mmCIF file of C-alpha atoms in Angstrom:
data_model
loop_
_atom_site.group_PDB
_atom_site.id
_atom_site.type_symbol
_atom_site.label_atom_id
_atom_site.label_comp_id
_atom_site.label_asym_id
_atom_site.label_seq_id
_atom_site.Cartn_x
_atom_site.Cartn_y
_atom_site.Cartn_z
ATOM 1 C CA UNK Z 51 -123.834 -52.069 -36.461
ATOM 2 C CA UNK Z 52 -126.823 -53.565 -34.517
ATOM 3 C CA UNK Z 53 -129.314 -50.882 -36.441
ATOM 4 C CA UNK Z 54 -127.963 -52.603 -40.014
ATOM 5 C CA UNK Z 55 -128.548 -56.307 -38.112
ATOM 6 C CA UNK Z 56 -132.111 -55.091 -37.083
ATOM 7 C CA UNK Z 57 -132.690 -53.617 -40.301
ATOM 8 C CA UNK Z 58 -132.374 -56.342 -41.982
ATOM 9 C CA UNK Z 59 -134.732 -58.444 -39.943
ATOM 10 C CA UNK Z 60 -137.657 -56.049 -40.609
ATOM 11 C CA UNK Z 61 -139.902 -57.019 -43.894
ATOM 12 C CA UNK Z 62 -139.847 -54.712 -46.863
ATOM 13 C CA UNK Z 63 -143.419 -54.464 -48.059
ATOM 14 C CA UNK Z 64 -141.309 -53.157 -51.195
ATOM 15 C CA UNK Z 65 -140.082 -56.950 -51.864
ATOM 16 C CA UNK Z 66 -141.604 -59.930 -53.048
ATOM 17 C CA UNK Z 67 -143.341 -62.285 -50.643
ATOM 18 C CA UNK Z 68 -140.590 -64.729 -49.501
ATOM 19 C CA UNK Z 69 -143.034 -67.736 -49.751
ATOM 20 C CA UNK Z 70 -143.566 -67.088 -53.675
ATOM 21 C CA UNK Z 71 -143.148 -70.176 -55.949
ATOM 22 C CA UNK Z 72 -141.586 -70.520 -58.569
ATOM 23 C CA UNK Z 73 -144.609 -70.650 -60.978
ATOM 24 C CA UNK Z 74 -145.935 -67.371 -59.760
ATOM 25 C CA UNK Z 75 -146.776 -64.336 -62.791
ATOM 26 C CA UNK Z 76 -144.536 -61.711 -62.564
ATOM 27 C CA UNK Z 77 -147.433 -59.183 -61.839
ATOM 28 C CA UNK Z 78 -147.682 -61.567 -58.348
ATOM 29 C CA UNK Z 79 -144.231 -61.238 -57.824
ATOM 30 C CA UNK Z 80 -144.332 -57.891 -57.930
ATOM 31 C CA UNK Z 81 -146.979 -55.967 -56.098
ATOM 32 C CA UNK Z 82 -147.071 -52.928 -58.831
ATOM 33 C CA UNK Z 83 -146.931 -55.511 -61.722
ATOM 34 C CA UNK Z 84 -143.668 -54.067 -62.873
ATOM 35 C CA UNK Z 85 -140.149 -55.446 -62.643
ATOM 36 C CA UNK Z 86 -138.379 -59.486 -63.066
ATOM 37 C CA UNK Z 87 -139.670 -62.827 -63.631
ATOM 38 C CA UNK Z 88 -141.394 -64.703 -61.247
ATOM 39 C CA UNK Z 89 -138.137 -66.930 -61.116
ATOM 40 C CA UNK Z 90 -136.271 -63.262 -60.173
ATOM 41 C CA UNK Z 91 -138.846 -62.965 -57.446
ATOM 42 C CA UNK Z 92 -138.351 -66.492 -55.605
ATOM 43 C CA UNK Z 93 -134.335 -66.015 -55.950
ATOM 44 C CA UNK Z 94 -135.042 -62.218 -54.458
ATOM 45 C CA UNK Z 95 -137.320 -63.975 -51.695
ATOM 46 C CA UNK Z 96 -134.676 -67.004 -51.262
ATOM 47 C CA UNK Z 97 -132.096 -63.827 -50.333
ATOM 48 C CA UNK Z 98 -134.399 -62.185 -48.294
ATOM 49 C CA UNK Z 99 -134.797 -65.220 -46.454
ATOM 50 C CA UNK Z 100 -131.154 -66.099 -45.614
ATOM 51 C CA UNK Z 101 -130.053 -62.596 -45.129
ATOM 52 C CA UNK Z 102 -132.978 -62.327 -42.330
ATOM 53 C CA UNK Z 103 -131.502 -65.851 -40.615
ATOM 54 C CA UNK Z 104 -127.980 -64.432 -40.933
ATOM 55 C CA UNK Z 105 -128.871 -61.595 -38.728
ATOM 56 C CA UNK Z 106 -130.552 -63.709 -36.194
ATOM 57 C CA UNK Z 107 -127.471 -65.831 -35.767
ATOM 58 C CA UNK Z 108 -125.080 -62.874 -35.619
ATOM 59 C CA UNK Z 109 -127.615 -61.033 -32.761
ATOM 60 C CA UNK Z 110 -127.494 -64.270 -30.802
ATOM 61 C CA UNK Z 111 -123.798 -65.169 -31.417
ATOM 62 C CA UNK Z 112 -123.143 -61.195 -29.929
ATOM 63 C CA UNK Z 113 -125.096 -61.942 -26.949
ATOM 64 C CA UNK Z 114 -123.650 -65.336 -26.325
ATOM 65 C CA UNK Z 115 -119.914 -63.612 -26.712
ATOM 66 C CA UNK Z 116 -119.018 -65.842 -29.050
ATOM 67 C CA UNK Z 117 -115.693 -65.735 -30.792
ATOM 68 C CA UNK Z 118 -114.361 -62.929 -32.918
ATOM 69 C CA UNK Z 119 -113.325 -64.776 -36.135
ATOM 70 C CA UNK Z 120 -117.104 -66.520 -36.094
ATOM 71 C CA UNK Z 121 -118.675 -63.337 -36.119
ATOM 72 C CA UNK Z 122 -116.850 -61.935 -38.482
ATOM 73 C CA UNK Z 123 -117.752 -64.684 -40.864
ATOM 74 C CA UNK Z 124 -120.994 -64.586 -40.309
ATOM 75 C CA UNK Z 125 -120.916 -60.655 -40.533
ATOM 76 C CA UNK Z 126 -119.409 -61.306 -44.323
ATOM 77 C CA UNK Z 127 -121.898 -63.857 -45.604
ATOM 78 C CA UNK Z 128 -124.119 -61.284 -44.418
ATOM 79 C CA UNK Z 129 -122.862 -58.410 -46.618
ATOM 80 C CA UNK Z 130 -122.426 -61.345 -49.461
ATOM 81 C CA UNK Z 131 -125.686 -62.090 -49.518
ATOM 82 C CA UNK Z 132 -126.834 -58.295 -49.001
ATOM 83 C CA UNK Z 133 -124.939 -57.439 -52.468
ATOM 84 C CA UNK Z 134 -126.209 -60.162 -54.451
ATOM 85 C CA UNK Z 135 -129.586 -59.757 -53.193
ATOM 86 C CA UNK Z 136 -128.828 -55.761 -54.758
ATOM 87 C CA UNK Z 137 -127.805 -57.275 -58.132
ATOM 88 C CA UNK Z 138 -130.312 -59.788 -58.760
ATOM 89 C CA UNK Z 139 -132.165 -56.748 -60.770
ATOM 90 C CA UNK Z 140 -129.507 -56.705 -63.357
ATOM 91 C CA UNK Z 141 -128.413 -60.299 -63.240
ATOM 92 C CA UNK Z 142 -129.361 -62.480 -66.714
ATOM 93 C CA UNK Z 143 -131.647 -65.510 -66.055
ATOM 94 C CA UNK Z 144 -128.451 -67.940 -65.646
ATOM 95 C CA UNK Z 145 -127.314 -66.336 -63.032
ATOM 96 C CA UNK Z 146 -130.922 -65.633 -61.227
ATOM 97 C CA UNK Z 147 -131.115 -69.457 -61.907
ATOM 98 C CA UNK Z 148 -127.438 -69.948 -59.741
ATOM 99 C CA UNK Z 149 -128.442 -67.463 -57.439
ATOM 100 C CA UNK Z 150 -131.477 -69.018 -56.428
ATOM 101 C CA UNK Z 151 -130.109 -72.812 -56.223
ATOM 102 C CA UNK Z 152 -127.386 -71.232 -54.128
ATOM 103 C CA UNK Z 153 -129.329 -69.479 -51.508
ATOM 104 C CA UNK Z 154 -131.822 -72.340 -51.303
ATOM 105 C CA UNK Z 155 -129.189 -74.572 -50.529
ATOM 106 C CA UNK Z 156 -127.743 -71.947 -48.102
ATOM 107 C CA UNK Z 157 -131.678 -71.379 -46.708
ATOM 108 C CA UNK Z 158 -131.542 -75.225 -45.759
ATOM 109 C CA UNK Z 159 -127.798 -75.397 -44.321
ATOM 110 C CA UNK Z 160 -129.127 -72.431 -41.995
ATOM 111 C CA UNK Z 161 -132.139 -74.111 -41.125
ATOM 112 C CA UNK Z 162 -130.436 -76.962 -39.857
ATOM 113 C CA UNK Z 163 -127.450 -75.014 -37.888
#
């Protein structure tokens, strides 16, 4: 399981920078010019974002031996974030649009934990 938590810390040169804004073209978004909407790309970067801070606080709450049921939340908003971030492609612009507002918010709880 650490592999997966490391894993996810690592940049993607495949994704969208995670400092885009939400004015951005679509061709900056996306390095090859193809794919979403520059509002796709900030809710894909918003993701990328929190999922990278949710495996920094599960490697530190391992190594502090912190307790189970903790972990184990943390280890599902993980894998919640992890399957929206794989959905966003197909998602309709509502729903990027919920997505983003949702992980920004979460991006800003995390921040201050």
């Amino acid at each position: 399981m650490l592999f997966f938590d490391l894993v996810a810390l690592m940049h993607d040169p495949a994704l969208p920078d995670p400092d885009a804004q939400p004015g951005q073209d679509a061709e900056d978004a996306h390095p090859d010019g193809q794919g979403g909407t520059a509002d796709e790309a900030v809710a894909e970067g918003l993701l990328t974002q929190v999922i990278a801070r949710y495996g920094q606080l599960i490697h530190a709450e391992r190594r502090a031996g912190t307790e189970p049921q903790r972990l184990e939340e943390l280890l599902v908003q993980h894998r919640d974030a992890l399957q929206d971030r794989a959905r966003l492609a197909e998602a309709d612009a509502e729903e990027v649009a919920r997505l983003a507002a949702l992980y920004a918010a979460r991006l800003k709880q995390l921040g201050a934990s």
